[in-house]
Amino acid sequence: MKKILFEQVGNTGMVGLFISALVQSITMGSTINENGLVITFGPLFTWFIAYSVLFGLARILFSRSKSNGGYNPAKGEFSSEDERERTIAYKAVSTAYKVIIAFSLLSCFGLFIFGLLITDLMIFKVIALSIVGLLIVCGFTVYTISWIVLDLKGE
Amino acid sequence: MQVVNKVLEYRKKQQWTQETLSKKVQVSRKTIVTLEKGNYTPSLLLALQLAKVLEVDINKLFYLEED
């Protein structure tokens, strides 16, 4: 369970920073003009890169600890110590898949409504990016909670 | 129908801890715990491995029971 929490908390932080960096980039004026694609990187991109490097190092260090519970950096949240944990991972990812599909459909409808109501393109872009980010984080969260519940239930 | 096991009974005959048995069949102790509680049905491979290390016929270790 520790390995799943470690990986998913790390992933959530990374995605949160990534989406925030993209939003910041948009608000700083990234656009397409006659010269082509113009992307402005804000300070949050630097934080995202630094976080990614540190998280990558943390994953390697965690995999070397004696109490890593079968954690494999290559497999991440799908690391398993034995067949029972593989079963848990399969069931957890199935649950996360269903939730993501449902929320994605809701998000599509939500973006459609926002598209009609919001006339400021920049605000719409920010909302759209935020929704995508939330969907990803939702997937991480549902997977983690499902995994923990199944593990505690004795699956 | 459900699968019932006597892993706990045969493990105690060997005087092994759950940790010892888990290491012999290369699974986590938690898996042995959930298995003995009847909350987890092992794969055929794990069932055969358990029967082998516990030195018991697999049909005596695992069997079907009517609900």
PDB file of N, CA and C in Angstrom, chain A residues 52-155:
ATOM      1  N   SER A  52       9.959  16.942 -11.305  1.00  0.00           N
ATOM      2  CA  SER A  52      10.043  15.686 -12.064  1.00  0.00           C
ATOM      3  C   SER A  52      11.377  14.986 -11.815  1.00  0.00           C
ATOM      4  N   VAL A  53      12.441  15.767 -11.798  1.00  0.00           N
ATOM      5  CA  VAL A  53      13.769  15.183 -11.558  1.00  0.00           C
ATOM      6  C   VAL A  53      13.838  14.601 -10.138  1.00  0.00           C
ATOM      7  N   LEU A  54      13.372  15.389  -9.174  1.00  0.00           N
ATOM      8  CA  LEU A  54      13.412  14.928  -7.765  1.00  0.00           C
ATOM      9  C   LEU A  54      12.531  13.700  -7.564  1.00  0.00           C
ATOM     10  N   PHE A  55      11.366  13.712  -8.176  1.00  0.00           N
ATOM     11  CA  PHE A  55      10.462  12.561  -8.040  1.00  0.00           C
ATOM     12  C   PHE A  55      11.072  11.329  -8.685  1.00  0.00           C
ATOM     13  N   GLY A  56      11.727  11.518  -9.821  1.00  0.00           N
ATOM     14  CA  GLY A  56      12.402  10.404 -10.479  1.00  0.00           C
ATOM     15  C   GLY A  56      13.483   9.800  -9.579  1.00  0.00           C
ATOM     16  N   LEU A  57      14.236  10.670  -8.928  1.00  0.00           N
ATOM     17  CA  LEU A  57      15.287  10.200  -8.000  1.00  0.00           C
ATOM     18  C   LEU A  57      14.654   9.491  -6.797  1.00  0.00           C
ATOM     19  N   ALA A  58      13.569  10.077  -6.299  1.00  0.00           N
ATOM     20  CA  ALA A  58      12.874   9.474  -5.143  1.00  0.00           C
ATOM     21  C   ALA A  58      12.370   8.076  -5.490  1.00  0.00           C
ATOM     22  N   ARG A  59      11.911   7.897  -6.720  1.00  0.00           N
ATOM     23  CA  ARG A  59      11.395   6.588  -7.136  1.00  0.00           C
ATOM     24  C   ARG A  59      12.526   5.560  -7.144  1.00  0.00           C
ATOM     25  N   ILE A  60      13.680   5.980  -7.628  1.00  0.00           N
ATOM     26  CA  ILE A  60      14.825   5.063  -7.660  1.00  0.00           C
ATOM     27  C   ILE A  60      15.241   4.708  -6.236  1.00  0.00           C
ATOM     28  N   LEU A  61      15.317   5.705  -5.366  1.00  0.00           N
ATOM     29  CA  LEU A  61      15.715   5.453  -3.971  1.00  0.00           C
ATOM     30  C   LEU A  61      14.694   4.551  -3.272  1.00  0.00           C
ATOM     31  N   PHE A  62      13.414   4.813  -3.523  1.00  0.00           N
ATOM     32  CA  PHE A  62      12.362   4.012  -2.892  1.00  0.00           C
ATOM     33  C   PHE A  62      12.443   2.557  -3.339  1.00  0.00           C
ATOM     34  N   SER A  63      12.778   2.350  -4.594  1.00  0.00           N
ATOM     35  CA  SER A  63      12.853   0.975  -5.099  1.00  0.00           C
ATOM     36  C   SER A  63      13.996   0.214  -4.436  1.00  0.00           C
ATOM     37  N   ARG A  64      14.987   0.935  -3.926  1.00  0.00           N
ATOM     38  CA  ARG A  64      16.145   0.281  -3.304  1.00  0.00           C
ATOM     39  C   ARG A  64      15.949   0.045  -1.806  1.00  0.00           C
ATOM     40  N   SER A  65      14.871   0.607  -1.249  1.00  0.00           N
ATOM     41  CA  SER A  65      14.671   0.409   0.190  1.00  0.00           C
ATOM     42  C   SER A  65      14.170  -1.010   0.447  1.00  0.00           C
ATOM     43  N   LYS A  66      14.454  -1.533   1.637  1.00  0.00           N
ATOM     44  CA  LYS A  66      14.095  -2.918   1.954  1.00  0.00           C
ATOM     45  C   LYS A  66      12.596  -3.096   2.104  1.00  0.00           C
ATOM     46  N   SER A  67      11.910  -2.026   2.505  1.00  0.00           N
ATOM     47  CA  SER A  67      10.469  -2.161   2.729  1.00  0.00           C
ATOM     48  C   SER A  67       9.681  -1.556   1.569  1.00  0.00           C
ATOM     49  N   ASN A  68      10.131  -1.793   0.341  1.00  0.00           N
ATOM     50  CA  ASN A  68       9.446  -1.170  -0.795  1.00  0.00           C
ATOM     51  C   ASN A  68       8.230  -1.959  -1.269  1.00  0.00           C
ATOM     52  N   GLY A  69       8.010  -3.126  -0.695  1.00  0.00           N
ATOM     53  CA  GLY A  69       6.821  -3.901  -1.035  1.00  0.00           C
ATOM     54  C   GLY A  69       6.733  -4.285  -2.496  1.00  0.00           C
ATOM     55  N   GLY A  70       7.883  -4.537  -3.125  1.00  0.00           N
ATOM     56  CA  GLY A  70       7.855  -4.961  -4.522  1.00  0.00           C
ATOM     57  C   GLY A  70       7.761  -3.807  -5.509  1.00  0.00           C
ATOM     58  N   TYR A  71       8.076  -2.584  -5.053  1.00  0.00           N
ATOM     59  CA  TYR A  71       7.975  -1.405  -5.930  1.00  0.00           C
ATOM     60  C   TYR A  71       9.025  -1.473  -7.031  1.00  0.00           C
ATOM     61  N   ASN A  72       8.573  -1.211  -8.249  1.00  0.00           N
ATOM     62  CA  ASN A  72       9.434  -1.201  -9.428  1.00  0.00           C
ATOM     63  C   ASN A  72       9.192   0.126 -10.140  1.00  0.00           C
ATOM     64  N   PRO A  73      10.204   0.980 -10.260  1.00  0.00           N
ATOM     65  CA  PRO A  73       9.988   2.297 -10.890  1.00  0.00           C
ATOM     66  C   PRO A  73       9.425   2.182 -12.307  1.00  0.00           C
ATOM     67  N   ALA A  74       9.776   1.114 -12.999  1.00  0.00           N
ATOM     68  CA  ALA A  74       9.279   0.940 -14.369  1.00  0.00           C
ATOM     69  C   ALA A  74       7.779   0.657 -14.386  1.00  0.00           C
ATOM     70  N   LYS A  75       7.284   0.046 -13.329  1.00  0.00           N
ATOM     71  CA  LYS A  75       5.855  -0.295 -13.266  1.00  0.00           C
ATOM     72  C   LYS A  75       5.057   0.709 -12.465  1.00  0.00           C
ATOM     73  N   GLY A  76       5.718   1.444 -11.611  1.00  0.00           N
ATOM     74  CA  GLY A  76       5.042   2.508 -10.871  1.00  0.00           C
ATOM     75  C   GLY A  76       3.882   2.004 -10.029  1.00  0.00           C
ATOM     76  N   GLU A  77       2.709   2.593 -10.271  1.00  0.00           N
ATOM     77  CA  GLU A  77       1.530   2.229  -9.470  1.00  0.00           C
ATOM     78  C   GLU A  77       1.046   0.822  -9.781  1.00  0.00           C
ATOM     79  N   PHE A  78       1.570   0.187 -10.807  1.00  0.00           N
ATOM     80  CA  PHE A  78       1.194  -1.185 -11.128  1.00  0.00           C
ATOM     81  C   PHE A  78       2.195  -2.203 -10.569  1.00  0.00           C
ATOM     82  N   SER A  79       3.112  -1.725  -9.735  1.00  0.00           N
ATOM     83  CA  SER A  79       4.044  -2.639  -9.085  1.00  0.00           C
ATOM     84  C   SER A  79       3.262  -3.586  -8.189  1.00  0.00           C
ATOM     85  N   SER A  80       3.687  -4.843  -8.173  1.00  0.00           N
ATOM     86  CA  SER A  80       2.994  -5.799  -7.318  1.00  0.00           C
ATOM     87  C   SER A  80       3.992  -6.772  -6.729  1.00  0.00           C
ATOM     88  N   GLU A  81       3.716  -7.162  -5.494  1.00  0.00           N
ATOM     89  CA  GLU A  81       4.608  -8.073  -4.788  1.00  0.00           C
ATOM     90  C   GLU A  81       4.290  -9.520  -5.150  1.00  0.00           C
ATOM     91  N   ASP A  82       3.019  -9.778  -5.465  1.00  0.00           N
ATOM     92  CA  ASP A  82       2.623 -11.147  -5.776  1.00  0.00           C
ATOM     93  C   ASP A  82       1.316 -11.138  -6.560  1.00  0.00           C
ATOM     94  N   GLU A  83       0.751 -12.311  -6.802  1.00  0.00           N
ATOM     95  CA  GLU A  83      -0.439 -12.423  -7.645  1.00  0.00           C
ATOM     96  C   GLU A  83      -1.649 -11.712  -7.039  1.00  0.00           C
ATOM     97  N   ARG A  84      -1.734 -11.689  -5.721  1.00  0.00           N
ATOM     98  CA  ARG A  84      -2.882 -11.019  -5.088  1.00  0.00           C
ATOM     99  C   ARG A  84      -2.864  -9.535  -5.413  1.00  0.00           C
ATOM    100  N   GLU A  85      -1.693  -8.945  -5.351  1.00  0.00           N
ATOM    101  CA  GLU A  85      -1.590  -7.509  -5.650  1.00  0.00           C
ATOM    102  C   GLU A  85      -1.813  -7.252  -7.135  1.00  0.00           C
ATOM    103  N   ARG A  86      -1.462  -8.193  -7.990  1.00  0.00           N
ATOM    104  CA  ARG A  86      -1.750  -8.036  -9.424  1.00  0.00           C
ATOM    105  C   ARG A  86      -3.270  -8.028  -9.634  1.00  0.00           C
ATOM    106  N   THR A  87      -3.967  -8.878  -8.921  1.00  0.00           N
ATOM    107  CA  THR A  87      -5.430  -8.911  -8.998  1.00  0.00           C
ATOM    108  C   THR A  87      -6.017  -7.594  -8.503  1.00  0.00           C
ATOM    109  N   ILE A  88      -5.484  -7.098  -7.400  1.00  0.00           N
ATOM    110  CA  ILE A  88      -5.952  -5.824  -6.850  1.00  0.00           C
ATOM    111  C   ILE A  88      -5.729  -4.701  -7.861  1.00  0.00           C
ATOM    112  N   ALA A  89      -4.547  -4.672  -8.468  1.00  0.00           N
ATOM    113  CA  ALA A  89      -4.229  -3.615  -9.439  1.00  0.00           C
ATOM    114  C   ALA A  89      -5.195  -3.668 -10.620  1.00  0.00           C
ATOM    115  N   TYR A  90      -5.498  -4.876 -11.084  1.00  0.00           N
ATOM    116  CA  TYR A  90      -6.426  -5.033 -12.207  1.00  0.00           C
ATOM    117  C   TYR A  90      -7.809  -4.498 -11.842  1.00  0.00           C
ATOM    118  N   LYS A  91      -8.291  -4.865 -10.654  1.00  0.00           N
ATOM    119  CA  LYS A  91      -9.629  -4.411 -10.241  1.00  0.00           C
ATOM    120  C   LYS A  91      -9.636  -2.894 -10.023  1.00  0.00           C
ATOM    121  N   ALA A  92      -8.567  -2.377  -9.446  1.00  0.00           N
ATOM    122  CA  ALA A  92      -8.498  -0.930  -9.189  1.00  0.00           C
ATOM    123  C   ALA A  92      -8.470  -0.146 -10.497  1.00  0.00           C
ATOM    124  N   VAL A  93      -7.719  -0.623 -11.467  1.00  0.00           N
ATOM    125  CA  VAL A  93      -7.632   0.106 -12.736  1.00  0.00           C
ATOM    126  C   VAL A  93      -8.953   0.012 -13.505  1.00  0.00           C
ATOM    127  N   SER A  94      -9.658  -1.103 -13.338  1.00  0.00           N
ATOM    128  CA  SER A  94     -10.980  -1.229 -13.972  1.00  0.00           C
ATOM    129  C   SER A  94     -11.940  -0.191 -13.408  1.00  0.00           C
ATOM    130  N   THR A  95     -11.908  -0.021 -12.101  1.00  0.00           N
ATOM    131  CA  THR A  95     -12.767   0.975 -11.451  1.00  0.00           C
ATOM    132  C   THR A  95     -12.389   2.380 -11.902  1.00  0.00           C
ATOM    133  N   ALA A  96     -11.086   2.654 -11.936  1.00  0.00           N
ATOM    134  CA  ALA A  96     -10.626   3.982 -12.345  1.00  0.00           C
ATOM    135  C   ALA A  96     -11.028   4.271 -13.786  1.00  0.00           C
ATOM    136  N   TYR A  97     -10.935   3.262 -14.638  1.00  0.00           N
ATOM    137  CA  TYR A  97     -11.315   3.417 -16.053  1.00  0.00           C
ATOM    138  C   TYR A  97     -12.782   3.833 -16.166  1.00  0.00           C
ATOM    139  N   LYS A  98     -13.645   3.130 -15.437  1.00  0.00           N
ATOM    140  CA  LYS A  98     -15.082   3.444 -15.518  1.00  0.00           C
ATOM    141  C   LYS A  98     -15.364   4.863 -15.029  1.00  0.00           C
ATOM    142  N   VAL A  99     -14.725   5.253 -13.942  1.00  0.00           N
ATOM    143  CA  VAL A  99     -14.945   6.592 -13.392  1.00  0.00           C
ATOM    144  C   VAL A  99     -14.436   7.659 -14.361  1.00  0.00           C
ATOM    145  N   ILE A 100     -13.272   7.429 -14.959  1.00  0.00           N
ATOM    146  CA  ILE A 100     -12.711   8.409 -15.905  1.00  0.00           C
ATOM    147  C   ILE A 100     -13.617   8.565 -17.115  1.00  0.00           C
ATOM    148  N   ILE A 101     -14.137   7.463 -17.614  1.00  0.00           N
ATOM    149  CA  ILE A 101     -15.037   7.532 -18.770  1.00  0.00           C
ATOM    150  C   ILE A 101     -16.265   8.368 -18.416  1.00  0.00           C
ATOM    151  N   ALA A 102     -16.836   8.083 -17.258  1.00  0.00           N
ATOM    152  CA  ALA A 102     -18.045   8.806 -16.837  1.00  0.00           C
ATOM    153  C   ALA A 102     -17.744  10.296 -16.679  1.00  0.00           C
ATOM    154  N   PHE A 103     -16.648  10.624 -15.999  1.00  0.00           N
ATOM    155  CA  PHE A 103     -16.303  12.040 -15.787  1.00  0.00           C
ATOM    156  C   PHE A 103     -15.898  12.719 -17.090  1.00  0.00           C
ATOM    157  N   SER A 104     -15.298  11.952 -17.999  1.00  0.00           N
ATOM    158  CA  SER A 104     -14.915  12.535 -19.296  1.00  0.00           C
ATOM    159  C   SER A 104     -16.158  12.942 -20.073  1.00  0.00           C
ATOM    160  N   LEU A 105     -17.169  12.097 -20.015  1.00  0.00           N
ATOM    161  CA  LEU A 105     -18.419  12.423 -20.719  1.00  0.00           C
ATOM    162  C   LEU A 105     -19.056  13.667 -20.105  1.00  0.00           C
ATOM    163  N   LEU A 106     -19.049  13.722 -18.783  1.00  0.00           N
ATOM    164  CA  LEU A 106     -19.582  14.907 -18.099  1.00  0.00           C
ATOM    165  C   LEU A 106     -18.771  16.145 -18.469  1.00  0.00           C
ATOM    166  N   SER A 107     -17.456  15.961 -18.562  1.00  0.00           N
ATOM    167  CA  SER A 107     -16.572  17.090 -18.894  1.00  0.00           C
ATOM    168  C   SER A 107     -16.846  17.585 -20.306  1.00  0.00           C
ATOM    169  N   CYS A 108     -17.081  16.640 -21.222  1.00  0.00           N
ATOM    170  CA  CYS A 108     -17.395  17.040 -22.607  1.00  0.00           C
ATOM    171  C   CYS A 108     -18.623  17.933 -22.617  1.00  0.00           C
ATOM    172  N   PHE A 109     -19.630  17.505 -21.877  1.00  0.00           N
ATOM    173  CA  PHE A 109     -20.858  18.299 -21.837  1.00  0.00           C
ATOM    174  C   PHE A 109     -20.596  19.635 -21.147  1.00  0.00           C
ATOM    175  N   GLY A 110     -19.828  19.589 -20.076  1.00  0.00           N
ATOM    176  CA  GLY A 110     -19.502  20.814 -19.351  1.00  0.00           C
ATOM    177  C   GLY A 110     -18.746  21.807 -20.221  1.00  0.00           C
ATOM    178  N   LEU A 111     -17.797  21.303 -20.994  1.00  0.00           N
ATOM    179  CA  LEU A 111     -17.026  22.182 -21.889  1.00  0.00           C
ATOM    180  C   LEU A 111     -17.910  22.745 -22.991  1.00  0.00           C
ATOM    181  N   PHE A 112     -18.847  21.950 -23.428  1.00  0.00           N
ATOM    182  CA  PHE A 112     -19.791  22.422 -24.446  1.00  0.00           C
ATOM    183  C   PHE A 112     -20.583  23.618 -23.906  1.00  0.00           C
ATOM    184  N   ILE A 113     -21.057  23.476 -22.675  1.00  0.00           N
ATOM    185  CA  ILE A 113     -21.834  24.567 -22.063  1.00  0.00           C
ATOM    186  C   ILE A 113     -20.935  25.784 -21.829  1.00  0.00           C
ATOM    187  N   PHE A 114     -19.721  25.533 -21.294  1.00  0.00           N
ATOM    188  CA  PHE A 114     -18.784  26.643 -21.064  1.00  0.00           C
ATOM    189  C   PHE A 114     -18.482  27.371 -22.375  1.00  0.00           C
ATOM    190  N   GLY A 115     -18.345  26.563 -23.450  1.00  0.00           N
ATOM    191  CA  GLY A 115     -18.036  27.137 -24.760  1.00  0.00           C
ATOM    192  C   GLY A 115     -19.117  28.100 -25.242  1.00  0.00           C
ATOM    193  N   LEU A 116     -20.344  27.799 -24.837  1.00  0.00           N
ATOM    194  CA  LEU A 116     -21.444  28.669 -25.233  1.00  0.00           C
ATOM    195  C   LEU A 116     -21.514  29.920 -24.354  1.00  0.00           C
ATOM    196  N   LEU A 117     -21.195  29.729 -23.067  1.00  0.00           N
ATOM    197  CA  LEU A 117     -21.392  30.822 -22.107  1.00  0.00           C
ATOM    198  C   LEU A 117     -20.198  31.768 -22.029  1.00  0.00           C
ATOM    199  N   ILE A 118     -18.987  31.219 -22.235  1.00  0.00           N
ATOM    200  CA  ILE A 118     -17.793  32.039 -22.017  1.00  0.00           C
ATOM    201  C   ILE A 118     -17.300  32.605 -23.343  1.00  0.00           C
ATOM    202  N   THR A 119     -17.190  33.912 -23.391  1.00  0.00           N
ATOM    203  CA  THR A 119     -16.756  34.552 -24.632  1.00  0.00           C
ATOM    204  C   THR A 119     -15.245  34.816 -24.629  1.00  0.00           C
ATOM    205  N   ASP A 120     -14.657  34.878 -23.451  1.00  0.00           N
ATOM    206  CA  ASP A 120     -13.209  35.113 -23.354  1.00  0.00           C
ATOM    207  C   ASP A 120     -12.471  33.803 -23.629  1.00  0.00           C
ATOM    208  N   LEU A 121     -11.717  33.789 -24.724  1.00  0.00           N
ATOM    209  CA  LEU A 121     -11.048  32.558 -25.142  1.00  0.00           C
ATOM    210  C   LEU A 121     -10.018  32.078 -24.118  1.00  0.00           C
ATOM    211  N   MET A 122      -9.304  33.037 -23.502  1.00  0.00           N
ATOM    212  CA  MET A 122      -8.277  32.650 -22.546  1.00  0.00           C
ATOM    213  C   MET A 122      -8.904  31.938 -21.337  1.00  0.00           C
ATOM    214  N   ILE A 123     -10.011  32.455 -20.853  1.00  0.00           N
ATOM    215  CA  ILE A 123     -10.688  31.816 -19.714  1.00  0.00           C
ATOM    216  C   ILE A 123     -11.134  30.414 -20.099  1.00  0.00           C
ATOM    217  N   PHE A 124     -11.634  30.266 -21.304  1.00  0.00           N
ATOM    218  CA  PHE A 124     -12.076  28.955 -21.763  1.00  0.00           C
ATOM    219  C   PHE A 124     -10.896  27.977 -21.819  1.00  0.00           C
ATOM    220  N   LYS A 125      -9.770  28.455 -22.326  1.00  0.00           N
ATOM    221  CA  LYS A 125      -8.584  27.591 -22.414  1.00  0.00           C
ATOM    222  C   LYS A 125      -8.159  27.134 -21.009  1.00  0.00           C
ATOM    223  N   VAL A 126      -8.175  28.064 -20.076  1.00  0.00           N
ATOM    224  CA  VAL A 126      -7.764  27.748 -18.699  1.00  0.00           C
ATOM    225  C   VAL A 126      -8.720  26.716 -18.097  1.00  0.00           C
ATOM    226  N   ILE A 127     -10.011  26.927 -18.316  1.00  0.00           N
ATOM    227  CA  ILE A 127     -11.001  25.992 -17.766  1.00  0.00           C
ATOM    228  C   ILE A 127     -10.827  24.614 -18.397  1.00  0.00           C
ATOM    229  N   ALA A 128     -10.621  24.583 -19.711  1.00  0.00           N
ATOM    230  CA  ALA A 128     -10.473  23.301 -20.403  1.00  0.00           C
ATOM    231  C   ALA A 128      -9.249  22.539 -19.879  1.00  0.00           C
ATOM    232  N   LEU A 129      -8.139  23.244 -19.745  1.00  0.00           N
ATOM    233  CA  LEU A 129      -6.915  22.609 -19.224  1.00  0.00           C
ATOM    234  C   LEU A 129      -7.123  22.115 -17.800  1.00  0.00           C
ATOM    235  N   SER A 130      -7.791  22.925 -17.010  1.00  0.00           N
ATOM    236  CA  SER A 130      -8.023  22.552 -15.602  1.00  0.00           C
ATOM    237  C   SER A 130      -8.885  21.302 -15.514  1.00  0.00           C
ATOM    238  N   ILE A 131      -9.880  21.223 -16.371  1.00  0.00           N
ATOM    239  CA  ILE A 131     -10.758  20.044 -16.363  1.00  0.00           C
ATOM    240  C   ILE A 131      -9.971  18.793 -16.739  1.00  0.00           C
ATOM    241  N   VAL A 132      -9.117  18.913 -17.745  1.00  0.00           N
ATOM    242  CA  VAL A 132      -8.293  17.757 -18.144  1.00  0.00           C
ATOM    243  C   VAL A 132      -7.384  17.330 -16.989  1.00  0.00           C
ATOM    244  N   GLY A 133      -6.775  18.308 -16.353  1.00  0.00           N
ATOM    245  CA  GLY A 133      -5.909  18.018 -15.211  1.00  0.00           C
ATOM    246  C   GLY A 133      -6.665  17.329 -14.090  1.00  0.00           C
ATOM    247  N   LEU A 134      -7.869  17.826 -13.829  1.00  0.00           N
ATOM    248  CA  LEU A 134      -8.687  17.226 -12.762  1.00  0.00           C
ATOM    249  C   LEU A 134      -9.081  15.801 -13.112  1.00  0.00           C
ATOM    250  N   LEU A 135      -9.331  15.551 -14.385  1.00  0.00           N
ATOM    251  CA  LEU A 135      -9.667  14.191 -14.823  1.00  0.00           C
ATOM    252  C   LEU A 135      -8.514  13.230 -14.537  1.00  0.00           C
ATOM    253  N   ILE A 136      -7.314  13.684 -14.855  1.00  0.00           N
ATOM    254  CA  ILE A 136      -6.140  12.831 -14.631  1.00  0.00           C
ATOM    255  C   ILE A 136      -5.963  12.566 -13.135  1.00  0.00           C
ATOM    256  N   VAL A 137      -6.067  13.628 -12.347  1.00  0.00           N
ATOM    257  CA  VAL A 137      -5.920  13.474 -10.895  1.00  0.00           C
ATOM    258  C   VAL A 137      -7.029  12.583 -10.336  1.00  0.00           C
ATOM    259  N   CYS A 138      -8.215  12.725 -10.888  1.00  0.00           N
ATOM    260  CA  CYS A 138      -9.344  11.871 -10.478  1.00  0.00           C
ATOM    261  C   CYS A 138      -9.011  10.407 -10.744  1.00  0.00           C
ATOM    262  N   GLY A 139      -8.418  10.135 -11.890  1.00  0.00           N
ATOM    263  CA  GLY A 139      -8.015   8.770 -12.211  1.00  0.00           C
ATOM    264  C   GLY A 139      -7.019   8.236 -11.201  1.00  0.00           C
ATOM    265  N   PHE A 140      -6.016   9.038 -10.873  1.00  0.00           N
ATOM    266  CA  PHE A 140      -5.025   8.631  -9.870  1.00  0.00           C
ATOM    267  C   PHE A 140      -5.704   8.344  -8.529  1.00  0.00           C
ATOM    268  N   THR A 141      -6.600   9.251  -8.140  1.00  0.00           N
ATOM    269  CA  THR A 141      -7.242   9.147  -6.826  1.00  0.00           C
ATOM    270  C   THR A 141      -8.138   7.917  -6.737  1.00  0.00           C
ATOM    271  N   VAL A 142      -8.943   7.701  -7.766  1.00  0.00           N
ATOM    272  CA  VAL A 142      -9.848   6.544  -7.752  1.00  0.00           C
ATOM    273  C   VAL A 142      -9.045   5.251  -7.725  1.00  0.00           C
ATOM    274  N   TYR A 143      -7.976   5.196  -8.509  1.00  0.00           N
ATOM    275  CA  TYR A 143      -7.128   3.998  -8.523  1.00  0.00           C
ATOM    276  C   TYR A 143      -6.554   3.749  -7.132  1.00  0.00           C
ATOM    277  N   THR A 144      -6.046   4.791  -6.520  1.00  0.00           N
ATOM    278  CA  THR A 144      -5.418   4.663  -5.195  1.00  0.00           C
ATOM    279  C   THR A 144      -6.428   4.202  -4.155  1.00  0.00           C
ATOM    280  N   ILE A 145      -7.589   4.858  -4.124  1.00  0.00           N
ATOM    281  CA  ILE A 145      -8.607   4.499  -3.125  1.00  0.00           C
ATOM    282  C   ILE A 145      -9.085   3.065  -3.346  1.00  0.00           C
ATOM    283  N   SER A 146      -9.314   2.701  -4.610  1.00  0.00           N
ATOM    284  CA  SER A 146      -9.758   1.337  -4.924  1.00  0.00           C
ATOM    285  C   SER A 146      -8.717   0.330  -4.459  1.00  0.00           C
ATOM    286  N   TRP A 147      -7.465   0.627  -4.736  1.00  0.00           N
ATOM    287  CA  TRP A 147      -6.377  -0.290  -4.363  1.00  0.00           C
ATOM    288  C   TRP A 147      -6.349  -0.487  -2.849  1.00  0.00           C
ATOM    289  N   ILE A 148      -6.430   0.623  -2.124  1.00  0.00           N
ATOM    290  CA  ILE A 148      -6.367   0.558  -0.654  1.00  0.00           C
ATOM    291  C   ILE A 148      -7.570  -0.214  -0.087  1.00  0.00           C
ATOM    292  N   VAL A 149      -8.747   0.092  -0.609  1.00  0.00           N
ATOM    293  CA  VAL A 149      -9.960  -0.591  -0.121  1.00  0.00           C
ATOM    294  C   VAL A 149      -9.871  -2.100  -0.366  1.00  0.00           C
ATOM    295  N   LEU A 150      -9.465  -2.464  -1.571  1.00  0.00           N
ATOM    296  CA  LEU A 150      -9.354  -3.893  -1.907  1.00  0.00           C
ATOM    297  C   LEU A 150      -8.288  -4.571  -1.048  1.00  0.00           C
ATOM    298  N   ASP A 151      -7.201  -3.878  -0.795  1.00  0.00           N
ATOM    299  CA  ASP A 151      -6.129  -4.458   0.017  1.00  0.00           C
ATOM    300  C   ASP A 151      -6.584  -4.653   1.458  1.00  0.00           C
ATOM    301  N   LEU A 152      -7.296  -3.659   1.984  1.00  0.00           N
ATOM    302  CA  LEU A 152      -7.752  -3.746   3.379  1.00  0.00           C
ATOM    303  C   LEU A 152      -8.881  -4.762   3.537  1.00  0.00           C
ATOM    304  N   LYS A 153      -9.687  -4.879   2.453  1.00  0.00           N
ATOM    305  CA  LYS A 153     -10.805  -5.827   2.503  1.00  0.00           C
ATOM    306  C   LYS A 153     -10.306  -7.260   2.530  1.00  0.00           C
ATOM    307  N   GLY A 154      -9.055  -7.436   2.088  1.00  0.00           N
ATOM    308  CA  GLY A 154      -8.497  -8.776   2.074  1.00  0.00           C
ATOM    309  C   GLY A 154      -8.738  -9.480   0.778  1.00  0.00           C
ATOM    310  N   GLU A 155      -8.729  -8.721  -0.345  1.00  0.00           N
ATOM    311  CA  GLU A 155      -8.928  -9.309  -1.666  1.00  0.00           C
ATOM    312  C   GLU A 155      -7.696 -10.109  -2.076  1.00  0.00           C
TER     313      GLU A 155
END
